[in-house]
Coordinates of C-alpha atoms in Angstrom, one line a residue:
M1 CA -14.5 -16.2 6.0
Q2 CA -16.1 -13.4 9.0
R3 CA -16.2 -10.1 9.0
E4 CA -14.9 -7.7 10.9
D5 CA -17.9 -7.6 14.1
S6 CA -15.6 -11.2 15.1
R7 CA -12.2 -9.7 14.3
P8 CA -9.6 -12.1 16.3
A9 CA -7.9 -10.1 19.4
I10 CA -5.3 -7.6 18.4
S11 CA -2.1 -8.2 19.2
T12 CA -0.6 -5.6 22.1
T13 CA 1.5 -2.7 20.2
L14 CA 5.2 -3.3 22.1
V15 CA 4.6 -7.3 21.4
P16 CA 6.7 -6.6 17.3
L17 CA 9.5 -5.7 19.8
Q18 CA 10.1 -9.0 20.8
N19 CA 11.4 -9.9 17.4
P20 CA 15.5 -8.6 17.1
V21 CA 15.1 -8.0 13.5
F22 CA 11.8 -6.1 13.5
R23 CA 13.3 -4.1 16.3
S24 CA 16.7 -3.5 14.9
I25 CA 15.2 -2.2 11.4
W26 CA 12.1 -0.4 13.3
T27 CA 14.8 1.4 15.8
A28 CA 17.2 2.4 12.8
T29 CA 13.7 3.8 10.6
Q30 CA 13.3 6.1 13.8
I31 CA 16.7 7.4 13.7
S32 CA 17.0 8.3 10.6
S33 CA 12.8 9.8 10.8
L34 CA 14.5 11.6 13.8
G35 CA 16.9 13.0 11.1
W36 CA 14.3 13.1 7.9
L37 CA 12.1 15.7 10.2
V38 CA 14.7 18.3 10.9
Q39 CA 16.3 18.7 7.3
T40 CA 12.1 18.9 6.6
T41 CA 11.8 21.5 9.1
A42 CA 15.2 23.1 8.1
I43 CA 13.8 23.3 4.2
S44 CA 10.4 24.6 4.8
W45 CA 11.8 27.1 6.9
L46 CA 14.3 27.7 4.8
M47 CA 11.9 27.9 1.4
A48 CA 10.1 30.6 3.6
T49 CA 12.5 33.1 3.9
I50 CA 14.7 32.9 1.0
G51 CA 11.5 35.3 -0.9
A52 CA 9.9 32.0 -2.6
S53 CA 6.1 32.1 -3.3
D54 CA 3.6 30.8 -1.3
L55 CA 2.9 27.7 -4.0
M56 CA 6.6 26.8 -3.7
V57 CA 6.5 27.0 0.0
A58 CA 3.7 24.5 0.2
L59 CA 5.1 22.1 -2.6
V60 CA 8.0 21.0 -1.0
Q61 CA 6.1 18.6 0.9
A62 CA 5.4 17.7 -2.8
S63 CA 8.6 17.3 -3.5
S64 CA 8.8 14.4 -1.6
T65 CA 5.7 12.6 -1.9
L66 CA 5.2 13.3 -5.5
P67 CA 7.9 10.5 -6.8
A68 CA 6.0 7.5 -5.0
F69 CA 2.9 8.2 -7.4
F70 CA 5.3 7.7 -10.4
L71 CA 7.1 5.1 -8.5
S72 CA 5.4 3.0 -6.2
I73 CA 3.6 0.5 -8.5
L74 CA 7.1 -0.4 -9.7
A75 CA 8.5 -0.1 -6.8
G76 CA 6.0 -2.4 -5.0
A77 CA 6.4 -5.1 -7.9
I78 CA 10.3 -5.3 -7.7
A79 CA 9.3 -5.9 -4.0
D80 CA 7.0 -9.0 -4.8
S81 CA 9.7 -10.3 -7.4
F82 CA 13.3 -9.9 -5.8
S83 CA 14.7 -9.6 -2.4
R84 CA 12.9 -6.8 -0.3
R85 CA 15.9 -6.4 2.0
G86 CA 17.7 -5.4 -1.4
V87 CA 15.1 -3.3 -2.6
M88 CA 15.4 -1.2 1.2
L89 CA 19.1 -0.8 0.6
A90 CA 18.5 0.4 -3.0
G91 CA 16.1 3.1 -1.0
H92 CA 18.1 4.5 1.4
F93 CA 20.9 4.3 -0.7
L94 CA 19.1 7.1 -2.3
I95 CA 18.0 8.7 0.9
A96 CA 21.1 9.4 1.9
L97 CA 22.4 10.3 -1.6
A98 CA 20.1 13.1 -1.2
S99 CA 21.1 14.5 1.8
L100 CA 24.3 14.6 1.1
T101 CA 24.2 16.8 -2.2
L102 CA 21.6 19.2 0.2
V103 CA 25.0 19.3 2.8
I104 CA 27.2 20.1 0.1
T105 CA 25.3 22.1 -1.5
V106 CA 24.4 24.6 1.4
A107 CA 28.1 24.6 2.1
L108 CA 29.1 25.9 -0.7
G109 CA 26.0 28.3 -1.1
L110 CA 24.3 27.1 -4.2
V111 CA 21.2 26.6 -2.4
S112 CA 17.9 27.8 -4.2
P113 CA 14.0 26.7 -4.3
W114 CA 14.3 24.3 -7.0
L115 CA 17.9 22.2 -6.6
I116 CA 15.2 22.7 -2.6
L117 CA 12.2 20.6 -4.6
G118 CA 14.8 18.3 -6.7
L119 CA 17.1 17.1 -3.8
G120 CA 13.8 16.3 -2.3
F121 CA 12.6 14.5 -5.0
L122 CA 15.4 12.4 -5.1
A123 CA 15.0 11.6 -1.5
G124 CA 11.0 10.9 -2.2
C125 CA 12.2 8.4 -5.2
G126 CA 13.9 6.6 -2.0
F127 CA 11.1 6.2 0.0
A128 CA 9.4 5.1 -2.6
L129 CA 11.0 2.1 -3.0
N130 CA 12.0 1.7 0.7
D131 CA 8.3 2.2 1.3
P132 CA 6.7 -1.1 -0.1
A133 CA 9.1 -3.6 0.2
W134 CA 9.7 -2.7 4.3
H135 CA 5.7 -2.7 4.8
A136 CA 5.4 -6.0 2.8
S137 CA 8.3 -7.2 4.7
V138 CA 6.5 -7.3 8.1
G139 CA 4.9 -9.8 7.1
D140 CA 7.8 -11.8 6.7
I141 CA 9.3 -11.2 9.5
L142 CA 6.3 -11.2 11.8
E143 CA 3.0 -13.6 12.7
K144 CA 0.2 -12.7 11.0
R145 CA -1.5 -11.4 13.6
D146 CA 1.5 -9.4 15.1
I147 CA 0.6 -7.3 11.6
P148 CA -1.8 -4.3 13.3
A149 CA 0.1 -4.3 16.1
A150 CA 3.2 -3.7 14.1
V151 CA 1.8 -1.4 11.5
T152 CA 0.7 0.5 14.7
L153 CA 3.7 0.7 16.6
M154 CA 5.6 1.9 12.6
S155 CA 3.3 4.9 13.0
V156 CA 3.9 5.2 17.4
G157 CA 7.4 5.1 16.5
Y158 CA 7.2 7.5 13.8
N159 CA 5.1 10.1 15.6
I160 CA 7.0 9.4 18.9
I161 CA 9.9 11.3 16.3
R162 CA 7.6 14.1 14.8
S163 CA 6.6 14.9 18.7
T164 CA 10.3 16.0 19.7
G165 CA 11.9 15.8 15.8
P166 CA 10.3 19.0 15.1
A167 CA 11.2 21.2 18.0
F168 CA 14.4 20.0 17.9
G169 CA 15.3 20.8 14.3
G170 CA 13.8 23.9 15.3
A171 CA 16.2 24.2 17.9
I172 CA 19.2 23.8 15.5
L173 CA 17.8 26.1 13.0
A174 CA 17.6 28.9 15.4
F175 CA 21.1 28.2 17.5
F176 CA 23.1 26.8 14.0
G177 CA 21.5 27.2 11.0
P178 CA 19.7 25.3 8.2
L179 CA 23.6 23.8 7.5
A180 CA 24.0 22.0 10.9
A181 CA 20.0 20.0 10.9
F182 CA 21.3 18.9 7.2
V183 CA 24.9 17.1 8.0
L184 CA 22.7 15.1 11.6
A185 CA 20.2 14.3 8.5
A186 CA 22.6 12.9 6.6
L187 CA 24.8 11.1 9.3
S188 CA 20.9 9.5 10.4
D189 CA 20.3 8.0 7.1
L190 CA 23.5 6.2 7.1
V191 CA 21.9 4.3 10.4
P192 CA 19.2 2.1 8.6
L193 CA 21.9 1.0 5.3
A194 CA 24.1 -0.2 8.1
A195 CA 21.2 -2.0 9.9
I196 CA 19.1 -3.7 6.7
S197 CA 23.1 -4.6 6.0
R198 CA 22.9 -6.6 8.8
S199 CA 19.8 -8.0 9.3
K200 CA 18.1 -11.2 7.4
W201 CA 15.1 -13.3 7.6
H202 CA 13.2 -16.2 6.4
V203 CA 11.3 -15.1 3.1
R204 CA 8.9 -18.2 2.4
S205 CA 11.2 -19.3 -1.5
S206 CA 9.4 -20.7 -4.5
S207 CA 10.4 -23.2 -7.1
L208 CA 8.7 -21.2 -10.3
P209 CA 11.1 -18.6 -12.0
R210 CA 10.6 -15.1 -11.3
E211 CA 7.6 -13.2 -12.9
R212 CA 8.5 -10.4 -15.1
V213 CA 8.3 -6.9 -13.8
T214 CA 5.8 -6.0 -16.9
T215 CA 3.7 -8.7 -15.5
A216 CA 3.9 -8.7 -11.9
I217 CA 2.5 -4.9 -12.3
H218 CA -0.3 -6.8 -14.6
D219 CA -1.2 -9.2 -12.0
G220 CA -1.5 -6.1 -9.1
L221 CA -3.3 -3.6 -10.8
R222 CA -5.5 -6.2 -12.3
F223 CA -6.5 -8.1 -8.2
T224 CA -6.4 -4.6 -6.8
A225 CA -8.9 -3.5 -9.2
M226 CA -11.0 -6.8 -8.9
S227 CA -11.3 -6.8 -4.9
S228 CA -14.1 -4.0 -3.7
E229 CA -12.3 -4.0 -0.2
I230 CA -8.8 -3.4 -1.4
R231 CA -10.5 -0.5 -4.0
A232 CA -12.3 1.5 -1.3
A233 CA -9.7 2.0 0.8
I234 CA -7.1 3.2 -1.1
L235 CA -9.8 5.5 -2.9
R236 CA -10.6 6.7 0.8
G237 CA -6.9 7.0 1.3
T238 CA -6.0 9.1 -1.5
L239 CA -9.4 10.9 -0.9
F240 CA -8.0 12.0 2.8
G241 CA -4.7 12.7 1.6
V242 CA -5.4 15.4 -0.8
A243 CA -7.3 16.9 2.1
S244 CA -5.3 16.8 5.0
I245 CA -2.2 17.7 3.7
S246 CA -3.1 21.3 3.7
I247 CA -2.5 20.5 8.0
L248 CA 1.3 20.6 7.0
A249 CA 1.6 22.1 3.5
L250 CA 0.6 25.1 5.0
L251 CA 1.6 25.5 8.2
P252 CA 4.9 26.9 7.8
L253 CA 2.6 29.9 6.0
I254 CA -0.2 29.9 8.8
V255 CA 3.2 30.1 11.5
R256 CA 4.6 33.5 9.1
D257 CA 1.8 35.1 8.0
H258 CA -1.2 34.1 10.7
L259 CA 0.5 33.5 13.8
L260 CA 3.4 36.0 12.9
G261 CA 5.9 33.2 14.8
G262 CA 9.6 31.8 13.5
P263 CA 11.6 28.9 13.5
I264 CA 11.1 27.8 17.1
V265 CA 7.1 28.3 16.8
Y266 CA 7.4 26.1 13.6
G267 CA 9.3 23.7 15.1
A268 CA 6.8 23.2 18.3
L269 CA 3.2 23.4 16.8
L270 CA 4.9 20.6 14.2
A271 CA 5.4 18.9 17.8
A272 CA 2.3 19.2 18.9
F273 CA 0.9 17.4 15.8
G274 CA 3.4 14.6 16.4
I275 CA 2.0 14.2 20.5
G276 CA -1.6 13.6 19.4
A277 CA 0.2 11.1 16.7
F278 CA 1.4 9.9 19.3
S279 CA -1.4 9.9 21.9
A280 CA -3.2 8.2 19.1
G281 CA -1.2 5.5 18.5
L282 CA -0.7 3.9 21.8
S283 CA -4.9 3.7 22.4
S284 CA -4.9 2.7 18.9
S285 CA -5.6 -0.7 19.5
Y286 CA -7.8 -0.2 22.3
L287 CA -9.7 2.0 20.0
R288 CA -9.9 -1.4 17.5
R289 CA -11.3 -2.8 19.5
I290 CA -14.2 -0.8 21.2
V291 CA -15.1 1.2 17.6
P292 CA -15.0 -0.8 14.2
Q293 CA -12.2 0.1 12.0
D294 CA -14.6 1.5 9.1
R295 CA -16.5 3.9 12.3
L296 CA -12.7 4.7 13.5
I297 CA -11.3 6.0 9.9
A298 CA -14.2 8.4 9.9
L299 CA -14.3 9.8 13.1
A300 CA -10.2 10.5 12.4
S301 CA -11.2 12.2 9.3
L302 CA -13.4 14.5 11.6
A303 CA -10.6 14.8 13.7
C304 CA -8.4 16.8 11.3
A305 CA -11.7 18.6 9.9
T306 CA -12.1 19.7 13.0
C307 CA -8.0 20.9 13.4
C308 CA -8.5 22.7 9.8
F309 CA -11.4 24.2 10.7
L310 CA -9.8 25.8 13.9
L311 CA -6.1 26.7 12.5
P312 CA -7.2 30.3 11.0
L313 CA -10.0 31.3 13.7
T314 CA -7.4 32.2 16.3
T315 CA -4.0 34.0 16.7
S316 CA -3.7 31.9 20.4
I317 CA -0.8 29.6 19.6
P318 CA -2.1 27.0 22.8
V319 CA -5.5 26.7 20.9
V320 CA -3.6 26.2 17.4
A321 CA -0.9 23.4 19.2
F322 CA -4.4 21.9 20.9
A323 CA -5.7 21.6 17.0
L324 CA -3.1 20.2 15.6
A325 CA -2.8 17.4 18.5
I326 CA -6.1 17.1 17.2
G327 CA -5.2 16.4 13.8
G328 CA -2.1 14.7 14.3
A329 CA -4.5 11.6 16.2
G330 CA -6.8 11.7 13.1
W331 CA -3.5 11.6 11.3
L332 CA -2.1 8.6 12.5
L333 CA -5.5 7.2 13.1
T334 CA -6.3 7.1 9.3
W335 CA -2.9 6.7 7.9
T336 CA -2.8 3.1 9.9
G337 CA -6.5 2.3 9.9
V338 CA -5.8 2.1 6.1
D339 CA -2.6 0.3 6.1
V340 CA -3.8 -2.2 8.2
A341 CA -6.6 -3.2 6.0
I342 CA -4.7 -3.1 2.8
Q343 CA -2.2 -6.1 4.8
L344 CA -4.6 -7.9 5.8
L345 CA -7.0 -8.4 2.7
S346 CA -3.7 -9.2 0.4
P347 CA -2.5 -12.2 -0.1
R348 CA 1.5 -12.6 0.9
W349 CA 2.0 -12.9 -3.1
V350 CA 0.6 -9.6 -3.5
V351 CA 1.0 -8.0 -0.6
G352 CA 3.8 -5.1 -2.1
R353 CA 1.8 -4.2 -4.9
T354 CA -1.4 -3.6 -3.7
L355 CA 0.8 -1.3 -1.2
S356 CA 2.4 0.5 -3.6
I357 CA -0.6 1.1 -5.5
Y358 CA -1.8 2.4 -2.1
Y359 CA 1.0 4.1 -1.7
A360 CA 1.1 5.6 -5.7
L361 CA -2.4 6.8 -5.3
S362 CA -2.6 8.5 -1.3
Y363 CA 1.0 10.2 -2.2
G364 CA 0.1 11.4 -5.6
G365 CA -3.3 12.8 -3.6
M366 CA -0.6 14.9 -1.0
A367 CA 1.5 16.2 -3.7
A368 CA -1.9 17.3 -5.8
G369 CA -3.2 18.5 -2.4
S370 CA -0.1 20.6 -1.6
W371 CA -0.5 22.1 -5.2
I372 CA -3.6 23.1 -4.8
W373 CA -4.3 24.0 -1.4
G374 CA -0.6 26.1 -2.3
A375 CA -2.6 27.3 -5.4
V376 CA -5.8 28.4 -3.4
A377 CA -3.2 30.1 -0.7
E378 CA -1.1 32.3 -2.8
N379 CA -4.7 33.2 -5.8
H380 CA -6.8 33.5 -2.8
S381 CA -6.4 33.6 1.1
L382 CA -4.6 30.9 3.3
T383 CA -8.5 30.9 5.3
I384 CA -10.4 30.1 2.2
A385 CA -7.7 27.7 1.6
V386 CA -7.5 25.8 5.3
E387 CA -11.3 25.9 5.3
G388 CA -11.9 24.1 2.0
A389 CA -9.7 21.3 2.8
A390 CA -12.1 21.0 5.9
V391 CA -15.7 21.5 4.0
V392 CA -12.9 18.1 1.8
L393 CA -12.6 16.3 5.1
L394 CA -15.9 16.2 6.0
L395 CA -17.0 14.8 2.7
V396 CA -14.3 12.2 3.3
A397 CA -15.3 11.4 6.4
A398 CA -19.1 10.8 4.5
A399 CA -17.1 8.4 2.2
I400 CA -18.0 5.3 4.8
F401 CA -21.3 5.2 4.1
V402 CA -20.6 5.1 -0.1
L403 CA -16.9 3.3 0.5
P404 CA -17.6 0.9 3.5
I405 CA -14.5 -0.9 4.6
E406 CA -15.3 -4.5 5.4
L407 CA -12.4 -6.7 6.7
W408 CA -12.2 -10.2 6.6
D409 CA -11.0 -12.8 9.2
E410 CA -8.5 -14.7 6.3
A411 CA -6.8 -17.7 6.2
E412 CA -3.3 -18.0 6.9
Q413 CA -1.5 -17.5 3.6
G414 CA 0.6 -20.3 3.9
A415 CA 2.4 -22.7 1.6
S416 CA 0.4 -23.9 -1.1
N417 CA -0.6 -27.8 -1.1
F418 CA -1.2 -27.9 -5.0
E419 CA 1.0 -31.1 -6.7
P420 CA 1.4 -30.3 -10.2
P421 CA -0.2 -33.0 -12.4
S422 CA 1.7 -35.7 -14.6
L423 CA 1.3 -34.8 -18.3
A424 CA 2.3 -36.9 -21.5
L425 CA 3.4 -33.6 -23.5
N426 CA 6.7 -32.1 -22.6
L427 CA 5.4 -28.7 -21.5
Q428 CA 8.3 -25.9 -21.6
P429 CA 7.7 -23.4 -18.7
R430 CA 6.4 -20.8 -21.8
S431 CA 4.6 -23.3 -23.8
G432 CA 0.8 -22.1 -23.8
P433 CA -1.8 -20.4 -23.8
I434 CA -3.3 -22.8 -21.0
V435 CA -6.8 -23.7 -21.3
V436 CA -8.7 -25.2 -18.3
K437 CA -11.5 -26.9 -17.7
V438 CA -13.3 -27.9 -14.6
E439 CA -17.0 -30.2 -15.2
Y440 CA -19.3 -30.7 -12.5
D441 CA -22.5 -32.5 -12.6
I442 CA -25.5 -29.9 -10.3
A443 CA -28.5 -31.6 -9.0
E444 CA -31.6 -28.7 -9.7
Q445 CA -31.9 -28.6 -5.9
D446 CA -28.2 -27.0 -5.4
L447 CA -27.5 -25.3 -8.0
E448 CA -28.1 -21.6 -6.3
A449 CA -25.2 -22.6 -3.6
F450 CA -23.7 -23.7 -6.8
L451 CA -24.0 -20.0 -8.6
E452 CA -23.2 -18.6 -5.4
C453 CA -19.9 -20.2 -4.7
M454 CA -19.2 -20.3 -8.6
R455 CA -19.6 -16.2 -8.1
K456 CA -16.7 -16.3 -5.3
R457 CA -14.8 -18.9 -7.4
R458 CA -14.2 -16.0 -10.4
R459 CA -13.3 -13.4 -8.4
I460 CA -10.9 -15.6 -7.0
Q461 CA -9.5 -17.5 -9.5
S462 CA -8.8 -13.6 -11.9
Q463 CA -7.3 -12.6 -8.9
A464 CA -5.1 -15.1 -9.2
G465 CA -4.5 -15.2 -12.5
A466 CA -7.0 -16.7 -14.5
R467 CA -7.8 -14.9 -17.7
N468 CA -11.6 -15.2 -19.1
W469 CA -12.9 -17.0 -16.8
T470 CA -16.7 -18.4 -18.0
L471 CA -19.1 -20.6 -17.0
Q472 CA -20.6 -22.6 -19.6
R473 CA -23.8 -24.9 -18.6
N474 CA -24.9 -27.8 -21.4
L475 CA -27.8 -27.5 -23.2
L476 CA -27.8 -31.5 -23.8
T477 CA -27.6 -32.4 -20.5
P478 CA -28.8 -28.9 -18.3
S479 CA -26.9 -30.8 -15.4
L480 CA -23.6 -30.3 -16.8
W481 CA -21.8 -27.2 -15.9
T482 CA -18.0 -26.3 -17.3
E483 CA -16.2 -23.6 -16.0
M484 CA -13.3 -22.0 -18.1
F485 CA -10.6 -19.8 -18.1
R486 CA -7.2 -19.8 -19.4
T487 CA -3.1 -18.7 -18.6
P488 CA -1.1 -17.3 -20.7
T489 CA 1.6 -19.8 -20.4
W490 CA 1.9 -23.1 -18.3
T491 CA 4.0 -21.4 -15.0
D492 CA 1.4 -18.5 -15.0
Y493 CA -0.8 -21.9 -14.3
L494 CA 1.6 -23.8 -11.7
R495 CA 1.9 -19.7 -10.3
L496 CA -2.0 -19.3 -9.9
N497 CA -2.5 -22.6 -8.1
H498 CA 0.3 -21.3 -5.7
R499 CA -1.1 -18.0 -4.9
L500 CA -4.3 -20.0 -3.8
S501 CA -5.3 -19.7 -0.2
A502 CA -6.3 -22.0 2.7
A503 CA -9.3 -20.7 2.1
D504 CA -9.6 -20.5 -1.4
Q505 CA -9.0 -23.8 -1.5
E506 CA -11.6 -24.9 0.9
L507 CA -14.1 -23.3 -1.8
G508 CA -13.2 -26.0 -3.9
E509 CA -13.6 -28.5 -2.2
R510 CA -17.8 -27.0 -1.1
L511 CA -17.9 -27.5 -5.0
A512 CA -16.3 -31.0 -4.7
A513 CA -18.8 -31.7 -2.2
L514 CA -21.7 -30.2 -4.4
H515 CA -21.1 -32.0 -7.6
D516 CA -23.0 -35.1 -7.9
G517 CA -21.2 -36.9 -10.1
V518 CA -19.0 -40.4 -10.0
G519 CA -15.6 -38.8 -8.5
A520 CA -13.7 -35.8 -8.4
P521 CA -15.1 -32.9 -10.7
Q522 CA -12.5 -33.9 -13.7
T523 CA -10.1 -31.3 -14.8
V524 CA -9.2 -31.2 -18.2
L525 CA -5.8 -28.7 -19.2
A526 CA -5.1 -28.4 -22.9
I527 CA -3.4 -25.9 -24.7
E528 CA -4.0 -24.0 -27.7
R529 CA -2.4 -24.9 -31.3
G530 CA -2.7 -22.1 -34.0
T531 CA -3.2 -23.7 -37.5
T532 CA -2.9 -20.8 -40.2
P533 CA 0.1 -21.7 -41.8
A534 CA 2.7 -19.2 -41.2
R535 CA 2.8 -17.6 -44.8
R536 CA -0.4 -17.1 -45.5
R537 CA -0.8 -14.8 -42.4
S538 CA -1.8 -11.4 -43.7
H539 CA -1.7 -9.5 -40.4
P540 CA -0.2 -10.9 -37.2
I541 CA -1.4 -13.0 -34.6
T542 CA -1.0 -14.0 -31.1
R543 CA 1.8 -16.5 -31.3
V544 CA 1.4 -19.8 -29.5
S545 CA 3.8 -21.8 -27.8
R546 CA 4.4 -25.3 -28.9
P547 CA 5.1 -28.5 -26.1

């Protein structure tokens, strides 16, 4: 594996659009995003003008991001265990349902602050289902080398819409009223439903039975917890979400109270934020080639901190627009950088879950940040809230020194060449627990190299599903070493081996080369069996399936 210093050349931004399936869904997503931004603009301004408190205005952002905190991990497990295309359809259906309900309630004059937040929460549930499945599907639709360009293109596309959508939404709101904005959003939500329904793409099938959702969640959480690089990326993304959401959550209050503007000004300033993000997206491939990804994320956090520092210091709309353009650039580069890092660091079998954990915590951070900065603005002042967020963003940028994100050029996650061994017993898929022992004969001069390989082996096997991994040395014959671990069932043992990448299998080959015995290292497979008669059990014990 190679560190980021020698990372491969990044695909140009527009290459993924050559794929018709990606192009169709990407285009439909942009149309839906336009409607969503028009709707969000109308909702935020409507909330600010119907007498709601500053905290309720700030919670507009939280209502649509909080569901991701609660549902994304479940959605990621579902995306890895079921059809990602079906999960995307279900997510967009919820978004369309929320938009249609909002149209009906506004038309009937039943709108209220809590209803607005409730429908925002329902739409957020749709996004929580769709986002992990859509982002994980990118690796199914495109070649791995095009993933950075595709993730960038998805962010750039959204921010192209962001640069025009809010201004468009502000114009519709000013001239036609909120109902027209909500009708446009409801119609736009039907477009991705149609695009996904008619699009199909190849997903590598598995001969193994589908994982239970609870097991899938457990495996995803364990893999993420054991990957220091993914942990660092997720934690920095979460902290960035807490601080950076202040820009969007407090912008309606800045326009209303600080700039004394209306919906046109609000939409124009959101457009400036989007233009900055769009410009950063166009140059992101070049920036990644000249600046290490980790440092680029830190610089992007500094850009958002600069935006927050400038916002309360001036009443000039052009200066505020310039500050928001800087913030938009930092916003896109940070989220795109963290997303790309997690995608490239995650094998295909778990990428939906790692992304969902990232979305859950980052969206949870944004929801918490919306509440925190809204409460600070209401109980203290708007200036203190924005400047406080700027200080936190400076700390997030400094996290590069304690939470570095190291990208690795992993081998392609191709199909495993693992062949199940022939067994003398007729095991059932749920038979277990299975005990695996691999015995090595290691010469003294190869001991350090062997132990270094075993440190990597423990992480790899444990991430793939090994339980209770240990390395044992024979006291009577010190050159003999035994690697031992368990899996709950025979199916889990097969699934573990199918999850190993080419790079993981190369590590096994290096260990075999260090083996000083005759032939290859011997693998012993066994099944545990309880010996205590059932009638003598005084308390429940783990049940063991028989072959």
